[in-house]
Coordinates of N, CA, C and O in Angstrom, one line a residue:
M1 N -11.0 101.7 2.2 CA -10.8 100.3 1.1 C -10.9 98.8 1.5 O -10.6 98.9 2.3
R2 N -11.5 98.1 1.2 CA -11.5 96.4 0.6 C -10.3 95.9 0.6 O -10.4 96.5 -1.1
R3 N -9.6 95.2 1.5 CA -9.1 94.4 0.4 C -9.0 92.8 0.0 O -10.2 92.6 0.6
A4 N -8.5 93.2 -0.7 CA -8.8 91.1 -1.8 C -8.1 90.0 -0.7 O -7.2 90.5 -0.3
S5 N -8.5 89.1 -0.3 CA -8.0 88.3 0.4 C -7.8 87.8 -0.1 O -7.5 87.7 -0.9
P6 N -6.2 87.1 0.7 CA -5.6 86.7 0.1 C -5.5 85.4 -0.2 O -4.8 84.2 -0.8
F7 N -6.8 84.7 0.2 CA -7.8 83.7 -0.6 C -8.6 83.7 -1.2 O -9.4 82.3 -1.6
A8 N -8.7 84.5 -2.1 CA -9.7 84.5 -2.5 C -9.7 84.1 -3.8 O -9.0 83.8 -4.0
V9 N -11.0 83.4 -4.6 CA -10.5 82.5 -5.7 C -11.1 83.2 -6.6 O -12.0 83.8 -7.1
D10 N -10.2 83.1 -7.8 CA -10.8 83.0 -9.0 C -11.2 82.1 -9.8 O -10.9 81.2 -9.9
E11 N -12.7 82.3 -9.9 CA -13.7 81.1 -10.5 C -13.4 81.2 -11.7 O -13.4 79.4 -12.4
V12 N -13.4 82.0 -12.7 CA -12.5 81.7 -14.2 C -11.5 81.2 -14.7 O -11.5 80.0 -15.2
E13 N -10.9 81.3 -13.7 CA -9.2 80.4 -13.7 C -9.3 79.1 -12.6 O -9.2 78.1 -13.3
A14 N -10.4 79.1 -11.4 CA -10.3 77.6 -11.2 C -11.1 77.0 -12.1 O -10.3 76.0 -12.2
T15 N -12.5 77.3 -12.8 CA -12.7 76.1 -13.7 C -12.0 76.1 -15.4 O -11.8 74.9 -15.7
A16 N -10.9 77.3 -15.5 CA -10.2 76.8 -16.6 C -9.0 75.2 -16.1 O -9.0 74.1 -16.9
W17 N -9.4 75.2 -15.2 CA -8.3 74.5 -13.9 C -8.5 73.0 -13.8 O -7.9 71.7 -14.5
Q18 N -9.9 73.4 -14.1 CA -11.0 72.1 -13.1 C -11.3 71.3 -14.5 O -11.0 70.3 -14.9
R19 N -11.1 72.0 -15.6 CA -11.2 72.0 -16.8 C -9.8 70.8 -17.7 O -10.4 69.9 -18.6
K20 N -8.8 71.4 -17.1 CA -7.9 70.5 -17.6 C -7.8 69.3 -17.4 O -7.8 68.5 -17.8
A21 N -7.9 69.0 -16.0 CA -7.8 68.0 -14.9 C -9.1 67.3 -15.7 O -9.5 65.8 -16.1
A22 N -10.7 67.5 -16.4 CA -12.1 66.8 -16.9 C -11.3 66.6 -17.7 O -11.9 65.0 -18.3
D23 N -10.7 67.3 -18.6 CA -10.4 66.6 -20.6 C -10.0 65.4 -20.0 O -9.3 64.9 -21.4
Q24 N -8.0 65.1 -18.8 CA -7.7 64.6 -19.6 C -8.5 62.9 -18.5 O -8.0 62.3 -18.4
G25 N -9.3 63.2 -18.0 CA -10.7 61.9 -17.5 C -10.4 62.0 -16.6 O -11.2 61.1 -16.0
Y26 N -10.6 62.8 -15.5 CA -10.3 62.4 -14.1 C -12.3 63.0 -13.3 O -12.1 64.4 -14.0
A27 N -12.8 61.9 -13.2 CA -13.7 61.8 -13.3 C -14.9 63.1 -11.8 O -15.1 63.6 -12.2
V28 N -13.4 62.9 -11.0 CA -13.8 64.0 -10.0 C -13.9 65.4 -10.4 O -14.6 66.3 -10.7
A29 N -12.7 66.0 -11.5 CA -12.9 67.0 -12.2 C -13.8 67.2 -13.1 O -14.0 68.1 -13.2
Q30 N -14.2 66.5 -14.0 CA -15.4 65.9 -14.6 C -16.5 66.6 -14.4 O -17.5 67.1 -14.2
A31 N -17.2 66.0 -12.5 CA -18.3 66.4 -11.9 C -18.4 67.0 -11.0 O -19.4 68.5 -11.6
V32 N -16.9 68.0 -11.2 CA -17.3 69.4 -10.7 C -17.6 70.4 -11.6 O -18.0 71.1 -11.2
L33 N -16.6 70.1 -12.7 CA -17.2 71.6 -13.7 C -18.5 71.1 -14.2 O -19.1 71.6 -14.4
G34 N -19.6 69.7 -14.2 CA -20.7 69.4 -14.7 C -21.7 70.7 -13.3 O -22.1 71.2 -14.0
F35 N -20.9 70.5 -12.7 CA -21.6 71.2 -11.2 C -21.3 72.8 -11.3 O -22.0 73.5 -11.4
R36 N -20.3 73.1 -11.8 CA -19.6 74.5 -12.9 C -21.0 75.2 -13.7 O -21.2 75.8 -13.6
Y37 N -21.3 74.7 -14.4 CA -21.1 74.5 -15.9 C -23.3 75.3 -14.8 O -23.8 75.4 -15.7
A38 N -23.2 73.4 -14.2 CA -25.1 74.0 -13.4 C -25.0 75.1 -13.1 O -26.1 76.3 -13.0
Q39 N -24.3 75.7 -12.2 CA -24.7 76.8 -11.2 C -24.3 79.0 -11.9 O -24.4 78.8 -11.5
G40 N -23.4 78.3 -12.9 CA -22.8 79.0 -13.7 C -21.7 79.9 -12.6 O -21.4 80.9 -13.1
V41 N -20.9 79.2 -12.1 CA -19.4 79.1 -11.8 C -18.5 79.0 -12.5 O -17.7 78.3 -13.3
G42 N -18.0 80.3 -12.6 CA -16.5 80.5 -13.6 C -16.3 80.6 -14.9 O -16.0 80.1 -15.7
V43 N -18.0 79.7 -15.5 CA -18.9 79.8 -16.4 C -19.7 80.2 -16.6 O -20.9 80.4 -15.8
D44 N -20.4 80.4 -18.1 CA -21.5 81.1 -18.4 C -23.1 79.5 -18.1 O -22.0 78.9 -18.1
Q45 N -23.6 79.3 -17.2 CA -24.6 78.1 -16.9 C -25.0 77.8 -18.6 O -25.4 78.5 -18.9
N46 N -24.6 76.7 -18.1 CA -25.3 76.2 -19.7 C -25.7 74.7 -19.0 O -24.4 73.2 -18.5
G47 N -26.9 74.2 -19.0 CA -27.4 72.9 -18.5 C -26.7 71.5 -19.7 O -26.1 70.4 -18.9
S48 N -26.5 71.7 -20.9 CA -26.2 70.4 -21.2 C -24.8 70.2 -22.0 O -24.9 69.4 -21.6
D49 N -24.0 71.7 -21.2 CA -22.7 71.6 -20.6 C -22.6 70.3 -19.5 O -22.0 69.6 -19.2
A50 N -23.6 71.0 -18.1 CA -23.0 70.2 -17.1 C -23.9 68.8 -17.8 O -22.9 67.9 -16.9
V51 N -25.1 68.2 -18.3 CA -25.1 67.3 -18.7 C -24.1 66.1 -19.1 O -23.6 65.2 -18.5
V52 N -23.6 67.2 -20.1 CA -22.0 66.5 -21.0 C -20.9 65.9 -20.1 O -19.9 64.8 -19.8
W53 N -20.6 66.7 -19.2 CA -19.4 66.6 -17.9 C -20.2 65.2 -16.9 O -19.1 64.5 -16.8
W54 N -21.3 65.6 -16.4 CA -21.9 64.5 -15.3 C -21.5 63.4 -15.9 O -21.5 62.7 -15.5
L55 N -22.2 63.2 -17.5 CA -22.1 62.0 -18.2 C -20.5 61.3 -18.2 O -20.5 60.0 -17.5
K56 N -19.6 61.6 -18.4 CA -18.4 61.5 -18.7 C -18.3 60.7 -17.2 O -17.4 60.1 -16.7
A57 N -18.1 61.5 -15.9 CA -18.4 61.1 -14.7 C -19.0 60.0 -14.4 O -18.3 58.7 -13.2
A58 N -20.1 60.4 -14.4 CA -20.9 59.1 -14.0 C -21.0 58.3 -15.0 O -21.1 56.6 -13.7
N59 N -20.7 58.0 -16.3 CA -20.2 56.7 -16.6 C -18.8 55.5 -15.8 O -19.0 54.6 -16.3
Q60 N -18.0 56.7 -15.2 CA -16.9 56.3 -14.8 C -17.4 56.3 -13.3 O -16.3 55.4 -12.5
G61 N -18.9 55.5 -13.0 CA -18.7 55.7 -11.6 C -19.2 56.7 -10.5 O -19.5 56.0 -9.6
N62 N -18.9 58.2 -10.7 CA -18.6 58.9 -10.0 C -20.2 59.1 -9.5 O -20.9 59.8 -10.0
I63 N -20.4 58.8 -7.8 CA -21.9 59.3 -7.2 C -21.7 60.1 -7.7 O -23.8 60.7 -7.7
D64 N -20.9 60.9 -6.9 CA -21.6 62.7 -7.3 C -22.6 63.4 -9.0 O -23.3 63.5 -8.8
A65 N -21.6 62.7 -9.6 CA -22.3 62.7 -10.9 C -23.8 62.6 -11.4 O -24.4 63.2 -12.3
Q66 N -23.6 61.0 -10.8 CA -24.6 60.1 -11.3 C -26.2 61.4 -10.1 O -27.5 61.3 -10.9
M67 N -26.0 61.8 -9.3 CA -27.0 62.6 -8.2 C -26.9 63.8 -8.9 O -28.4 64.4 -9.0
G68 N -25.9 64.3 -9.2 CA -26.2 66.0 -10.2 C -27.7 65.4 -11.4 O -28.4 66.4 -11.9
L69 N -27.2 64.6 -12.2 CA -27.1 64.3 -13.1 C -29.2 63.8 -12.8 O -30.1 64.9 -13.7
A70 N -28.6 62.9 -12.5 CA -30.6 62.2 -11.8 C -31.0 63.6 -11.3 O -32.5 63.7 -12.1
F71 N -30.8 64.9 -10.2 CA -31.6 65.7 -9.9 C -31.9 66.9 -11.1 O -33.5 67.0 -11.3
A72 N -31.0 66.6 -12.0 CA -31.6 67.6 -13.2 C -32.4 67.6 -14.5 O -33.0 67.6 -14.3
L73 N -32.3 66.2 -14.1 CA -33.3 65.1 -15.0 C -35.0 65.0 -14.4 O -35.6 65.2 -15.3
A74 N -34.5 65.0 -13.2 CA -35.8 64.9 -12.7 C -36.6 66.0 -12.6 O -37.6 66.4 -12.6
A75 N -36.0 67.3 -12.1 CA -36.5 68.9 -11.7 C -36.4 69.7 -13.5 O -37.9 69.9 -13.4
G76 N -36.5 69.1 -15.1 CA -36.3 69.5 -16.2 C -35.7 71.7 -16.3 O -36.9 71.8 -17.0
K77 N -34.9 72.3 -15.0 CA -34.9 73.2 -15.6 C -34.4 73.5 -15.9 O -33.5 74.5 -16.7
I78 N -32.6 72.9 -16.1 CA -31.1 73.2 -16.9 C -31.3 72.3 -17.9 O -30.5 73.0 -19.0
V79 N -31.8 71.2 -18.3 CA -32.4 70.1 -19.4 C -33.7 70.1 -19.3 O -34.3 70.0 -18.4
P80 N -34.1 69.4 -20.2 CA -35.7 68.7 -20.4 C -34.9 67.3 -20.0 O -34.7 67.1 -19.2
K81 N -37.1 67.6 -18.7 CA -37.1 66.5 -17.8 C -37.1 65.3 -18.7 O -37.8 65.1 -19.6
D82 N -36.4 64.1 -17.6 CA -36.9 62.5 -17.7 C -36.4 62.1 -16.8 O -35.2 61.2 -16.5
E83 N -37.7 61.5 -16.7 CA -37.6 61.0 -15.5 C -37.6 59.3 -15.4 O -36.5 59.6 -14.3
E84 N -37.5 58.8 -16.3 CA -37.2 57.4 -17.3 C -34.8 57.6 -17.0 O -34.6 57.0 -16.4
S85 N -34.5 58.1 -17.5 CA -33.3 58.8 -17.2 C -32.7 59.0 -15.6 O -31.3 58.9 -15.7
A86 N -33.5 60.1 -15.1 CA -33.4 60.5 -13.3 C -33.5 58.8 -13.4 O -32.2 58.9 -12.3
A87 N -34.6 57.9 -12.7 CA -34.0 57.0 -12.5 C -33.2 55.9 -13.3 O -32.4 55.0 -11.5
H88 N -32.5 55.9 -13.8 CA -31.4 55.4 -14.1 C -29.5 55.4 -13.8 O -29.3 54.7 -13.2
W89 N -30.2 56.8 -13.5 CA -29.0 57.5 -12.6 C -28.7 57.4 -11.0 O -27.7 56.7 -10.4
W90 N -30.0 57.7 -10.7 CA -30.3 57.3 -9.5 C -30.4 56.0 -8.6 O -29.9 55.1 -7.9
R91 N -30.7 54.7 -9.9 CA -30.2 54.0 -9.0 C -28.9 53.4 -9.6 O -28.7 52.4 -8.3
A92 N -28.3 53.8 -10.3 CA -26.8 53.4 -10.3 C -26.2 53.9 -9.4 O -25.4 52.9 -8.3
A93 N -26.1 54.9 -8.7 CA -26.0 55.7 -7.3 C -26.7 54.4 -6.7 O -25.9 54.4 -4.7
A94 N -28.0 54.3 -5.9 CA -28.7 53.5 -4.6 C -28.2 52.4 -4.6 O -28.0 51.9 -3.4
E95 N -27.3 51.7 -6.3 CA -27.1 50.5 -6.1 C -25.8 50.2 -5.4 O -25.7 49.4 -5.1
R96 N -25.4 51.6 -5.4 CA -23.5 51.6 -5.0 C -24.2 52.1 -3.9 O -23.0 52.4 -2.8
G97 N -25.4 52.0 -2.4 CA -25.5 52.2 -1.1 C -25.9 53.9 -1.0 O -26.1 54.6 0.5
N98 N -25.7 54.5 -1.8 CA -26.5 56.4 -1.4 C -27.5 56.3 -1.2 O -28.7 56.3 -2.1
I99 N -27.8 56.5 -0.1 CA -29.5 56.9 0.6 C -30.3 58.0 0.3 O -31.0 57.9 -0.4
D100 N -29.3 59.1 -0.2 CA -30.2 59.8 -0.8 C -30.3 59.3 -2.5 O -31.3 60.4 -2.2
A101 N -29.7 58.7 -3.1 CA -30.5 58.2 -3.9 C -31.5 57.4 -3.9 O -32.7 57.4 -4.9
Q102 N -31.2 56.3 -3.2 CA -32.5 55.4 -2.7 C -33.5 56.2 -2.6 O -34.9 56.1 -3.1
F103 N -33.7 57.3 -1.9 CA -34.9 58.0 -0.9 C -35.8 58.8 -2.0 O -36.4 58.7 -2.5
N104 N -34.8 59.0 -3.1 CA -35.2 60.1 -4.2 C -35.5 59.1 -5.4 O -37.1 59.4 -5.9
L105 N -35.4 57.9 -5.9 CA -35.8 57.0 -6.5 C -37.1 56.4 -5.6 O -38.2 56.4 -6.4
G106 N -37.0 56.5 -4.6 CA -38.2 55.3 -3.5 C -39.6 57.0 -4.1 O -40.4 56.6 -4.1
V107 N -38.8 58.3 -3.9 CA -39.9 59.3 -4.1 C -41.0 59.4 -6.0 O -41.5 59.7 -6.6
L108 N -39.7 58.9 -6.5 CA -39.4 58.4 -8.1 C -40.7 58.1 -8.5 O -41.5 57.9 -9.3
Y109 N -40.4 56.6 -8.1 CA -41.7 55.5 -8.0 C -43.2 55.9 -7.2 O -44.0 55.3 -7.4
Y110 N -42.8 56.6 -5.9 CA -43.9 56.7 -5.0 C -44.9 57.9 -6.2 O -45.9 57.7 -6.2
N111 N -44.4 58.5 -6.6 CA -44.7 59.5 -7.2 C -45.5 59.3 -9.1 O -46.3 60.2 -9.5
G112 N -44.7 58.2 -9.2 CA -44.5 58.1 -10.8 C -44.0 58.5 -11.4 O -43.8 59.5 -11.7
I113 N -42.7 57.7 -12.6 CA -42.1 57.4 -13.6 C -42.9 58.0 -15.3 O -43.4 56.7 -15.3
N114 N -43.6 59.2 -15.4 CA -44.1 59.5 -16.6 C -45.3 58.6 -16.3 O -45.6 58.1 -17.3
G115 N -46.4 58.8 -14.8 CA -47.7 58.7 -14.6 C -47.4 58.0 -14.5 O -48.5 57.2 -13.9
N116 N -46.4 56.3 -14.5 CA -46.5 55.7 -14.1 C -46.3 54.9 -12.7 O -44.8 54.5 -12.0
V117 N -47.3 55.0 -11.6 CA -46.5 55.0 -10.0 C -46.3 53.4 -10.0 O -46.7 52.5 -10.3
D118 N -45.3 53.1 -9.0 CA -44.6 52.0 -8.7 C -44.3 51.8 -6.9 O -43.6 51.8 -6.9
Y119 N -45.5 51.4 -6.6 CA -45.6 51.4 -5.1 C -44.3 50.5 -4.6 O -43.7 50.4 -3.4
K120 N -44.3 48.9 -5.0 CA -43.5 48.1 -4.6 C -42.1 48.1 -5.2 O -41.4 48.4 -3.9
A121 N -41.9 48.7 -5.8 CA -40.6 49.7 -6.4 C -40.2 50.7 -4.6 O -39.1 51.3 -4.4
A122 N -41.0 51.5 -5.4 CA -41.4 52.7 -4.3 C -40.8 52.6 -2.6 O -39.9 52.8 -1.6
A123 N -41.5 51.4 -2.1 CA -41.0 50.9 -1.2 C -39.6 50.0 -0.8 O -39.0 50.4 0.4
F124 N -39.5 49.5 -1.8 CA -38.4 48.8 -1.3 C -37.2 50.2 -1.2 O -36.3 49.5 -0.6
W125 N -36.7 50.8 -2.0 CA -36.0 51.9 -1.8 C -36.4 52.8 -1.1 O -35.5 53.1 -0.5
F126 N -37.5 53.1 -0.6 CA -37.3 53.4 0.6 C -37.5 52.9 1.9 O -36.5 53.4 3.1
K127 N -37.6 51.2 2.1 CA -37.2 50.6 3.3 C -35.2 50.5 3.3 O -34.7 50.9 4.3
S128 N -34.5 50.4 1.6 CA -33.5 51.0 1.7 C -32.7 51.9 2.9 O -31.4 51.7 3.5
A129 N -33.2 53.3 2.1 CA -32.8 53.6 2.6 C -32.8 53.9 4.6 O -32.2 54.6 5.1
S130 N -34.3 54.1 4.5 CA -34.7 53.4 6.1 C -33.9 53.4 6.4 O -33.4 53.4 8.1
E131 N -33.6 52.3 6.6 CA -32.9 50.7 7.4 C -31.0 51.5 7.4 O -30.8 51.5 8.5
K132 N -30.8 52.7 6.8 CA -29.2 52.8 6.4 C -29.6 54.6 7.6 O -29.0 55.1 7.7
G133 N -30.9 54.9 8.1 CA -31.3 55.7 9.0 C -31.7 57.2 8.5 O -31.5 58.6 8.4
H134 N -32.0 57.2 7.3 CA -32.7 58.2 6.0 C -34.9 58.5 7.0 O -35.3 58.0 6.7
V135 N -34.6 59.6 7.8 CA -35.8 59.6 8.8 C -37.0 60.1 7.3 O -37.5 59.5 7.6
N136 N -36.9 60.5 6.1 CA -37.7 61.1 5.7 C -38.3 59.9 4.8 O -39.6 59.8 4.9
A137 N -37.3 59.0 4.3 CA -37.9 57.5 4.3 C -38.8 56.7 5.3 O -39.3 56.0 4.7
K138 N -37.8 56.9 6.4 CA -39.0 56.5 7.7 C -40.2 57.0 7.1 O -40.8 56.4 7.6
K139 N -41.0 57.9 6.8 CA -42.2 58.5 6.9 C -42.7 58.7 5.9 O -44.1 58.7 6.0
Y140 N -42.2 58.3 5.1 CA -42.7 57.2 3.5 C -43.6 56.3 3.6 O -44.6 56.1 3.2
I141 N -42.5 55.5 4.3 CA -43.2 54.0 4.4 C -44.0 53.9 5.7 O -45.2 53.5 5.5
D142 N -44.3 55.2 6.6 CA -44.9 55.3 7.6 C -46.8 55.1 6.5 O -46.9 55.4 6.9
I143 N -46.4 56.7 5.6 CA -47.7 57.0 4.8 C -48.0 56.4 4.0 O -48.8 55.9 4.3
M144 N -47.0 55.6 3.2 CA -47.5 53.9 3.0 C -48.3 53.1 3.7 O -49.3 52.4 3.0
R145 N -48.2 52.8 4.9 CA -49.0 51.8 5.4 C -50.2 52.5 5.7 O -51.5 51.7 5.3
E146 N -50.0 54.2 6.1 CA -51.4 54.0 6.6 C -52.3 54.4 5.3 O -53.3 54.1 5.4
K147 N -52.0 54.1 4.0 CA -53.0 54.2 2.8 C -53.1 52.7 2.3 O -53.6 52.6 1.2
G148 N -52.1 51.8 3.5 CA -52.6 50.4 2.5 C -51.6 50.1 1.8 O -52.2 49.4 1.2
L149 N -50.5 51.1 1.2 CA -49.9 50.6 0.4 C -48.7 49.3 0.1 O -47.9 49.0 -1.4
L150 N -48.6 49.3 1.0 CA -47.2 48.0 1.7 C -48.4 46.9 2.1 O -49.5 46.7 2.6

């Protein structure tokens, strides 16, 4: 017979506590609650609820929420795809120095937002991320040079 670990987590109860903190305006709790809804951990998966909580935290400057929101909006899996909004939230995190946001924003501009490619903006964000050590950003810069886009 397998015994329950004394450290086992009751995800439903953990989510309830997270919700209490989020309801009091704590951005980190709001961001985590957004991820819980996005992944269906301790609650039913619900993209709309994930976005609601991420927006609350993102508007308070929480980079994790900005990133989660941007990924969700760019992917269009748990909420409708919205590349312009994804760019907005990645830019918010990128301007605060988040290299993953800088890289992802570069990819978004490189591939085009709603079909509108902006190689100048892509290069700017790839260079920003590359200067901070993002290896894949450096690869994109090299590709852009090879294609004569820089």
